[in-house]
PDB file of C-alpha atoms in Angstrom:
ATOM      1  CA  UNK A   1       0.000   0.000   0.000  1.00 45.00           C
ATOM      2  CA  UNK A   2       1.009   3.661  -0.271  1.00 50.00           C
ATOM      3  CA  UNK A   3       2.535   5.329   2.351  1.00 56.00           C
ATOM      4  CA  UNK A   4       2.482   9.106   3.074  1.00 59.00           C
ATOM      5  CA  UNK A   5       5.219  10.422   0.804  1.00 67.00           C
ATOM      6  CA  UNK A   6       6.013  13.913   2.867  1.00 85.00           C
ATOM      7  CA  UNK A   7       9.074  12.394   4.891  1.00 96.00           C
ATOM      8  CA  UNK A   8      12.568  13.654   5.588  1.00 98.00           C
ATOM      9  CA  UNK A   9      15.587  11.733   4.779  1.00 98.00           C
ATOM     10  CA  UNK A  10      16.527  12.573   9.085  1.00 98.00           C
ATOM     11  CA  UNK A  11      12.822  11.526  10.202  1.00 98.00           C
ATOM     12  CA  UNK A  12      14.151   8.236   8.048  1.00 98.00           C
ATOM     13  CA  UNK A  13      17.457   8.027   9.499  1.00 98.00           C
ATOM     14  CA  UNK A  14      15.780   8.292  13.246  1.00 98.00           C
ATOM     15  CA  UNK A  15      13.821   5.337  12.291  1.00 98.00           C
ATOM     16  CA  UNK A  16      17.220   3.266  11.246  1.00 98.00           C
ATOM     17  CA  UNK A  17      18.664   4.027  14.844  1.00 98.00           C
ATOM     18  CA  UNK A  18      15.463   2.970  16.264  1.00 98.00           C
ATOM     19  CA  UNK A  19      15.677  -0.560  14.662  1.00 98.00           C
ATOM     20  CA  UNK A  20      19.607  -0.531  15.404  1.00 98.00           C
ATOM     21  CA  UNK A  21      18.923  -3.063  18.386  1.00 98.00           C
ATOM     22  CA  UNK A  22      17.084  -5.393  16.541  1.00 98.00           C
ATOM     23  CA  UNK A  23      19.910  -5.354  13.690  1.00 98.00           C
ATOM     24  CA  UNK A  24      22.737  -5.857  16.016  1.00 98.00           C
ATOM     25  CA  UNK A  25      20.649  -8.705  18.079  1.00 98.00           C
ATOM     26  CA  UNK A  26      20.227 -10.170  14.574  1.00 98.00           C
ATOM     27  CA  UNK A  27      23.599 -10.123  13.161  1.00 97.00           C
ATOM     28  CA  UNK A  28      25.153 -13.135  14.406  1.00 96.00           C
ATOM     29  CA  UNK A  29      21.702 -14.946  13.102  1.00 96.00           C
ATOM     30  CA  UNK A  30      22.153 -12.790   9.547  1.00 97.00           C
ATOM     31  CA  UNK A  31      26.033 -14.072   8.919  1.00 95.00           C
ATOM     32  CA  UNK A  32      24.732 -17.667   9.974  1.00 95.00           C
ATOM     33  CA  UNK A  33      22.261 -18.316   8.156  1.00 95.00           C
ATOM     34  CA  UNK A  34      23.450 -16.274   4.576  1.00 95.00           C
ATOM     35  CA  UNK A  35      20.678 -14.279   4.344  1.00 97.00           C
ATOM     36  CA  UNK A  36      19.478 -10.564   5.984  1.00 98.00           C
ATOM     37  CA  UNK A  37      16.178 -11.951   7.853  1.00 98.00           C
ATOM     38  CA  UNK A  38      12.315 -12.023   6.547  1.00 98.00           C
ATOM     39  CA  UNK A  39      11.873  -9.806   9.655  1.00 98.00           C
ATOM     40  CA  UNK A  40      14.172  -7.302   9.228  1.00 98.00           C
ATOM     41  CA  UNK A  41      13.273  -6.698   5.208  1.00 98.00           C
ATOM     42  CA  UNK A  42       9.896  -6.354   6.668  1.00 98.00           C
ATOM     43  CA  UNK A  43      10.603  -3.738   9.194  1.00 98.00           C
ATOM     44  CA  UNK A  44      12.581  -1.800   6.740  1.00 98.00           C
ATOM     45  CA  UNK A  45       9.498  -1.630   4.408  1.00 98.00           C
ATOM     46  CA  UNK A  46       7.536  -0.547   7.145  1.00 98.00           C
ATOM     47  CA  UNK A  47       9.839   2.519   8.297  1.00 98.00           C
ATOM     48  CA  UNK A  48       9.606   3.515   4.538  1.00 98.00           C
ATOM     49  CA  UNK A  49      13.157   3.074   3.531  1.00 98.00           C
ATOM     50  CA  UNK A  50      13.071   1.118   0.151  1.00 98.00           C
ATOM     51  CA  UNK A  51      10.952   4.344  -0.409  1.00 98.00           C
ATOM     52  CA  UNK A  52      13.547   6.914  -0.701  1.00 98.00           C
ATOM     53  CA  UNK A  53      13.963   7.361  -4.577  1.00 98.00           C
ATOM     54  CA  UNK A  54      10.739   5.562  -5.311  1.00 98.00           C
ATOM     55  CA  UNK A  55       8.665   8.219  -7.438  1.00 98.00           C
ATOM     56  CA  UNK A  56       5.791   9.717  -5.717  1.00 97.00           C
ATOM     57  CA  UNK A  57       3.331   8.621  -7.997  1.00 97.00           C
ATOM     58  CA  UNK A  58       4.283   4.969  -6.173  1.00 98.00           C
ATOM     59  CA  UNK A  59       4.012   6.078  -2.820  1.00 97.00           C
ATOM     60  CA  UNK A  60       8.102   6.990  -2.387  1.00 98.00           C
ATOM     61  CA  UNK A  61       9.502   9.643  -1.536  1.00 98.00           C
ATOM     62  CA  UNK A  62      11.949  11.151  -4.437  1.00 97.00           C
ATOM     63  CA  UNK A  63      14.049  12.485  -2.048  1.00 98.00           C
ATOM     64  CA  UNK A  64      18.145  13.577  -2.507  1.00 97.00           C
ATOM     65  CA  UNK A  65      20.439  10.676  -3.124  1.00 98.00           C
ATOM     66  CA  UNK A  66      22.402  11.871   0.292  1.00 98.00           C
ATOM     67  CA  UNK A  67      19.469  10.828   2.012  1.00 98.00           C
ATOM     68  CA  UNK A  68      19.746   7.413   0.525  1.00 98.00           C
ATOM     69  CA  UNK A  69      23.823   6.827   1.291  1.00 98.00           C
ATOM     70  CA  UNK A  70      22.879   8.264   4.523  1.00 98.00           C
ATOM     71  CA  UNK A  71      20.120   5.389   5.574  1.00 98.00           C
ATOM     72  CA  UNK A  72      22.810   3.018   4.121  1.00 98.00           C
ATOM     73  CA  UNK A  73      25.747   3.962   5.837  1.00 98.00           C
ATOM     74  CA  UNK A  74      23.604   4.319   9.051  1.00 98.00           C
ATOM     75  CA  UNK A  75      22.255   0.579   8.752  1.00 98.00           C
ATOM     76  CA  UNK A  76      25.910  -0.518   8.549  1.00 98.00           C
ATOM     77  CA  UNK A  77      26.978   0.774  11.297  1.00 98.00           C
ATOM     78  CA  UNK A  78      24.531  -1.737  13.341  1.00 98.00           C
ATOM     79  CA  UNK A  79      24.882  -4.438  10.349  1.00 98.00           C
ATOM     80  CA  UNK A  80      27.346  -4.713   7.535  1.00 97.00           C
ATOM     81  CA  UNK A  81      25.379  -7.332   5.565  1.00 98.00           C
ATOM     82  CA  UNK A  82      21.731  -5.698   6.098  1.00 98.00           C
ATOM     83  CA  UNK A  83      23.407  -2.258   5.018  1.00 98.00           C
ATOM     84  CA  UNK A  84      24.594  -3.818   1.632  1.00 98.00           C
ATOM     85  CA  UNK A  85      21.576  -5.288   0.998  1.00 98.00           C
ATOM     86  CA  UNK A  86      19.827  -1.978   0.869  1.00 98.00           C
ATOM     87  CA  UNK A  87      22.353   0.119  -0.487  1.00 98.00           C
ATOM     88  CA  UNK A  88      21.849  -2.931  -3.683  1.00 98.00           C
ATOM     89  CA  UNK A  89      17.588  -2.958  -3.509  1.00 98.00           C
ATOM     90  CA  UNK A  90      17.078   0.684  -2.436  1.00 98.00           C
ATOM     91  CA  UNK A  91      18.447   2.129  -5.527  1.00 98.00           C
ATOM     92  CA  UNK A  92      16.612  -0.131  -8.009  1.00 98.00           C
ATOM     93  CA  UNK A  93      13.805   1.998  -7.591  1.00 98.00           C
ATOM     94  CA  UNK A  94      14.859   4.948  -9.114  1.00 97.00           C
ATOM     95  CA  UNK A  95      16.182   2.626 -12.049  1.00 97.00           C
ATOM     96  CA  UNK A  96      12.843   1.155 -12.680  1.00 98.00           C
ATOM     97  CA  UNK A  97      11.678   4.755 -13.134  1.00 97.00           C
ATOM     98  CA  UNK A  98      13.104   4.750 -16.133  1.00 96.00           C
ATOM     99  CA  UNK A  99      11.866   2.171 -17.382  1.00 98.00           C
ATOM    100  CA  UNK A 100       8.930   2.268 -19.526  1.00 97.00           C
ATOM    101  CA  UNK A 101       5.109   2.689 -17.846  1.00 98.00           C
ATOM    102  CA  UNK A 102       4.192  -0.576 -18.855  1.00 98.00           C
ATOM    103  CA  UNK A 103       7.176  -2.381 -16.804  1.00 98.00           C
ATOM    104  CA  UNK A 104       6.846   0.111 -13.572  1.00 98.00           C
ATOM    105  CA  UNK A 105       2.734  -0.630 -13.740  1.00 98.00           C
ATOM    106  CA  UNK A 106       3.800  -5.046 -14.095  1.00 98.00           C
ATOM    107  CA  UNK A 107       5.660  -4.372 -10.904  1.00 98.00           C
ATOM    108  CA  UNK A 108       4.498  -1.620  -8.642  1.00 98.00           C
ATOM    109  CA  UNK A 109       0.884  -2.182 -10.389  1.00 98.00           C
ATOM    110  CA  UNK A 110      -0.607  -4.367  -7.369  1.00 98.00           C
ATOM    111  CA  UNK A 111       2.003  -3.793  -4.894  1.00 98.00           C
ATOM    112  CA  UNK A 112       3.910  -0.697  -4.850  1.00 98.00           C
ATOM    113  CA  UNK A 113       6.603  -2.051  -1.752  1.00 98.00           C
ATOM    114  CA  UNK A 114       7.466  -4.830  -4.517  1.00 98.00           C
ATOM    115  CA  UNK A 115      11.568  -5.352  -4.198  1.00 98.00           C
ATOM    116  CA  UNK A 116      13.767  -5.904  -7.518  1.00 98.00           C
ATOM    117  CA  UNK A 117      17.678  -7.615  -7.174  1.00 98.00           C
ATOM    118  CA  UNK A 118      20.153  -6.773 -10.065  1.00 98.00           C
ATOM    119  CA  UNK A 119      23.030  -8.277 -11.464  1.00 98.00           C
ATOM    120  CA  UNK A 120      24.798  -5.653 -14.029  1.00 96.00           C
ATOM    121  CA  UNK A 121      27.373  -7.863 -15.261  1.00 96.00           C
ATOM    122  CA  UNK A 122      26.736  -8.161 -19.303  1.00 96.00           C
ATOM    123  CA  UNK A 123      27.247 -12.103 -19.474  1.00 97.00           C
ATOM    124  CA  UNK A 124      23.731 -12.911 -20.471  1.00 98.00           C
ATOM    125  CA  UNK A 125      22.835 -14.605 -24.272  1.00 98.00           C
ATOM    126  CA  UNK A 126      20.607 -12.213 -25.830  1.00 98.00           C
ATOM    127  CA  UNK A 127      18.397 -13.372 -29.612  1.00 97.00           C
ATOM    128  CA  UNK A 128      15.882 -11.096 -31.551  1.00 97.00           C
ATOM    129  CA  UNK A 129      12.313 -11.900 -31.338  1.00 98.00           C
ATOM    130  CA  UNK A 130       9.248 -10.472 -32.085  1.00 97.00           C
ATOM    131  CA  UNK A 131       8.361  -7.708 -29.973  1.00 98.00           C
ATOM    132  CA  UNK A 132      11.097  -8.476 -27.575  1.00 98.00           C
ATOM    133  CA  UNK A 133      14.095 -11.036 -27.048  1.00 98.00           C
ATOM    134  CA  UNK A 134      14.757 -14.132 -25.803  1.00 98.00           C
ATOM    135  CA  UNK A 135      17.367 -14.193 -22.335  1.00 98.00           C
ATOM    136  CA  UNK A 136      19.286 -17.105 -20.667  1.00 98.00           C
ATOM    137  CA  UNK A 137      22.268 -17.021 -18.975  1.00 98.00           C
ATOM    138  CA  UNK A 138      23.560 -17.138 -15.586  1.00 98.00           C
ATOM    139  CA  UNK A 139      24.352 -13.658 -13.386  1.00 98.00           C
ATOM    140  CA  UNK A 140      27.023 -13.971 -10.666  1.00 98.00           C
ATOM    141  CA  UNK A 141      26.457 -11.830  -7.010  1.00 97.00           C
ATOM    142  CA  UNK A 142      22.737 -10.692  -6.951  1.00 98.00           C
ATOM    143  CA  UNK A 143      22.386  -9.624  -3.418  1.00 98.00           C
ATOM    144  CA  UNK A 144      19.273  -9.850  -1.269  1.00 98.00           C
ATOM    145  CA  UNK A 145      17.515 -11.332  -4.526  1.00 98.00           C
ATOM    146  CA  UNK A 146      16.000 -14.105  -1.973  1.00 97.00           C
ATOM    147  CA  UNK A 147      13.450 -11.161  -0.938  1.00 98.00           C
ATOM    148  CA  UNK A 148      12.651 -10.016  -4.466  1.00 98.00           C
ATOM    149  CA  UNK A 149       9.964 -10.550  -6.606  1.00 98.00           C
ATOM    150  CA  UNK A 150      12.016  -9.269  -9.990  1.00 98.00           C
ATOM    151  CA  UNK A 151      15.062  -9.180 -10.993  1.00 98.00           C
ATOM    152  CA  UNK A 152      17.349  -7.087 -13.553  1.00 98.00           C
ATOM    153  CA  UNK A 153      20.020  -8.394 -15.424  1.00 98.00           C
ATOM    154  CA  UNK A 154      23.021  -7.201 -17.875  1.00 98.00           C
ATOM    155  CA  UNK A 155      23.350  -8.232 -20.999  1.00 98.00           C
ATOM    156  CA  UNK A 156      24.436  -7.256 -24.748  1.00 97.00           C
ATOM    157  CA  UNK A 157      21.392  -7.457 -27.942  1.00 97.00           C
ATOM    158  CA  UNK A 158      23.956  -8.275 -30.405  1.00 96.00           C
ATOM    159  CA  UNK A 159      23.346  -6.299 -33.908  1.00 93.00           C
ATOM    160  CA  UNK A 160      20.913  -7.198 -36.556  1.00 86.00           C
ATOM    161  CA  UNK A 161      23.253  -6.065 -39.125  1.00 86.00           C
ATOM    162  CA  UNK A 162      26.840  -6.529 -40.052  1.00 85.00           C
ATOM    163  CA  UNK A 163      29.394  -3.526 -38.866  1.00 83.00           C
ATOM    164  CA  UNK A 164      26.588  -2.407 -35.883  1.00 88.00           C
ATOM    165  CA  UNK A 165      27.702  -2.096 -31.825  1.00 90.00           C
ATOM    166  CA  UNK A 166      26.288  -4.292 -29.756  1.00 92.00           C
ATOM    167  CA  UNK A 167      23.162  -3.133 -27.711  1.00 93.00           C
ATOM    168  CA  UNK A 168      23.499  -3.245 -23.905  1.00 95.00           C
ATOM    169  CA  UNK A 169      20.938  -3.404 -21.608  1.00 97.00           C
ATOM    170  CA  UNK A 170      19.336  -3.882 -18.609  1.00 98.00           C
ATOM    171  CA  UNK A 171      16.731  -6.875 -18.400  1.00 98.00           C
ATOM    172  CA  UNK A 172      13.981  -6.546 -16.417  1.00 98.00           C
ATOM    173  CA  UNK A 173      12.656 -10.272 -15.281  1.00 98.00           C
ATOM    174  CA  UNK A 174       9.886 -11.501 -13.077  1.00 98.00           C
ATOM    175  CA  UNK A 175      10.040 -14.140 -10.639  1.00 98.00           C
ATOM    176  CA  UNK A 176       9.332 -17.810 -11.880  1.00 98.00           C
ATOM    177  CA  UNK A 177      11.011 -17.057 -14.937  1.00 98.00           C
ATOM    178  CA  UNK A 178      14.904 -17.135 -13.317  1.00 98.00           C
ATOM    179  CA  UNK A 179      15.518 -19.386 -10.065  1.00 98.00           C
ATOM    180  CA  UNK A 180      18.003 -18.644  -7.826  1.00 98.00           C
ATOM    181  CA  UNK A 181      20.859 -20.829  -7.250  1.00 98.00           C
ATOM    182  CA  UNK A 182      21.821 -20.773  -3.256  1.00 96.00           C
ATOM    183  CA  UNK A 183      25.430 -20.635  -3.698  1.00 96.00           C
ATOM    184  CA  UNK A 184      27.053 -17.675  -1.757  1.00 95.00           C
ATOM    185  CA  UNK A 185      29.493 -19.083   0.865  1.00 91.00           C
ATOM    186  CA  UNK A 186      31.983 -16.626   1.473  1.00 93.00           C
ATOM    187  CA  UNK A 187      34.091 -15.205   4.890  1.00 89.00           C
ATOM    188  CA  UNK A 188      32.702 -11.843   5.171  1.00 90.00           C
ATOM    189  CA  UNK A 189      29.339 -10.290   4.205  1.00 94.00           C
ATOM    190  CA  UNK A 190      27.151 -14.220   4.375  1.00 95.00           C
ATOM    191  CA  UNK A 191      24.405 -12.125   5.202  1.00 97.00           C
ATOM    192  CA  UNK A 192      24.230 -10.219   1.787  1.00 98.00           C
ATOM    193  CA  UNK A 193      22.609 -13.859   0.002  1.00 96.00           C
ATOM    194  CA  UNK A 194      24.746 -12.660  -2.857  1.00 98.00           C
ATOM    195  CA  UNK A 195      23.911 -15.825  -4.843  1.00 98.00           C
ATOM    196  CA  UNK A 196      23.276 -16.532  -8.530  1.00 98.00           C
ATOM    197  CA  UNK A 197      20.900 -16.061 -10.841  1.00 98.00           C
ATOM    198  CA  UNK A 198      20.264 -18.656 -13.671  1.00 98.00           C
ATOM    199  CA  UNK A 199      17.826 -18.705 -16.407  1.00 98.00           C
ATOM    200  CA  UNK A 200      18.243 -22.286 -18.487  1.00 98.00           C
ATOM    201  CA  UNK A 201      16.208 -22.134 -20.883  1.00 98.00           C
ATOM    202  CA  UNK A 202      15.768 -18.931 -22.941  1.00 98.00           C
ATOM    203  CA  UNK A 203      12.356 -16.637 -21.807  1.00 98.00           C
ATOM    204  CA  UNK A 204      10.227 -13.862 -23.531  1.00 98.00           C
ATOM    205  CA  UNK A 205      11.535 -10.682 -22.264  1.00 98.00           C
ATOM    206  CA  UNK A 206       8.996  -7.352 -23.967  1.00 98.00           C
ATOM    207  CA  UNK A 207      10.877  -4.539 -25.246  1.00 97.00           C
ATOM    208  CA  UNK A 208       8.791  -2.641 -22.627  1.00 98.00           C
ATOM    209  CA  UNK A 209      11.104  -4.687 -19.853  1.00 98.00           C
ATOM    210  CA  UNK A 210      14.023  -3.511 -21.220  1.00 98.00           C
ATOM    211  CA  UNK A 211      16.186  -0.373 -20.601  1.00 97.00           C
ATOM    212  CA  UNK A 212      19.325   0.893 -23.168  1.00 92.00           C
ATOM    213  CA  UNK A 213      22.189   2.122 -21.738  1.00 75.00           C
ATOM    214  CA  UNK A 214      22.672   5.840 -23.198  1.00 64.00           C
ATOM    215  CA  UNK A 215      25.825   6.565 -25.583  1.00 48.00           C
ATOM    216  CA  UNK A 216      28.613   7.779 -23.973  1.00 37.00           C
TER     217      UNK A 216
END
């Protein structure tokens, strides 16, 4: 649901120190079990802070980038691993803001505090199709994408025709057409879930769920 968008990035920041306890009495549980808990995604939503460059017209709160590094640095201070996971989801956001209508309304449409993971790195197989492409691949380090509903992924569109640049973009995929494979075992930061993202068998990605990267 919608929250009140007239917030200030410090009445946000008071909220982070008032669920420091609960992050540091979590930690030790966070770094076990490879994963920042259901519970504490949950009480972020609810203090607004996946919010912060969410357009208005969503329920966020477009509010200064500082704000944003400010909520993250302030969350690491009481947990490394929950503060990386929202510096990754709380941006993604603002990216799907620039995405087409059509995408932000598939995601935000019937649940506006709907999460998105990411994994940039261009290593996805891209082929034409009608109206869209076809993705597979497998994405490397997509942390927190265990709480996420979609997911956005890197890859280049090679060129239809001979002596072109390859295309990249940013994929925009829903959940049930990637599955996540639970591999992140690693000394520091267990808590960030940073695990892979693998899509076998090529899917039906719109041109509407796609996003260019500009020239230059």
């Amino acid at each position: 649901m919608s929250q009140n968008t007239e917030v200030t990035g410090a009445e946000l920041l008071e909220r982070v120190r008032a669920l420091g306890p609960k992050l540091i009495e979590r930690r030790a549980e966070t770094e076990k079990n490879g994963a920042v808990p259901v519970e504490t995604i949950q009480e972020m939503q609810e203090a607004g802070l996946f919010r912060v460059l969410q357009p208005k017209r969503w329920g966020g709160y477009e509010l200064h980038p500082n704000d944003y590094f400010n909520i993250e640095i302030e969350l690491a201070k009481y947990c490394p691993s929950t503060g990386w996971v929202y510096g990754v989801l709380g941006v993604h956001a603002w990216q799907l803001a620039v995405f087409a209508d059509e995408a932000q309304q598939e995601v935000w449409g019937d649940d506006d505090s709907t999460l998105i993971s990411s994994s940039y790195m261009p290593v996805g197989k891209v082929q034409h199709a009608e109206g869209g492409y076809m993705l597979s691949g497998r994405w490397g380090f997509s942390s927190g994408s265990n709480h996420c509903d979609w997911v956005f992924l890197g890859a280049f569109v090679p060129p239809k025709e001979e002596g072109q640049r390859p295309d990249m973009r940013t994929f925009l995929v829903k959940k049930g057409e990637y599955h996540i494979e639970q591999n992140w075992d690693v000394s520091g930061l267990r808590g960030t879930s940073s695990n892979d993202i693998v899509i076998n068998e090529p899917v039906f990605i719109p041109e509407h769920r796609t996003h260019r990267f500009a020239d230059g």
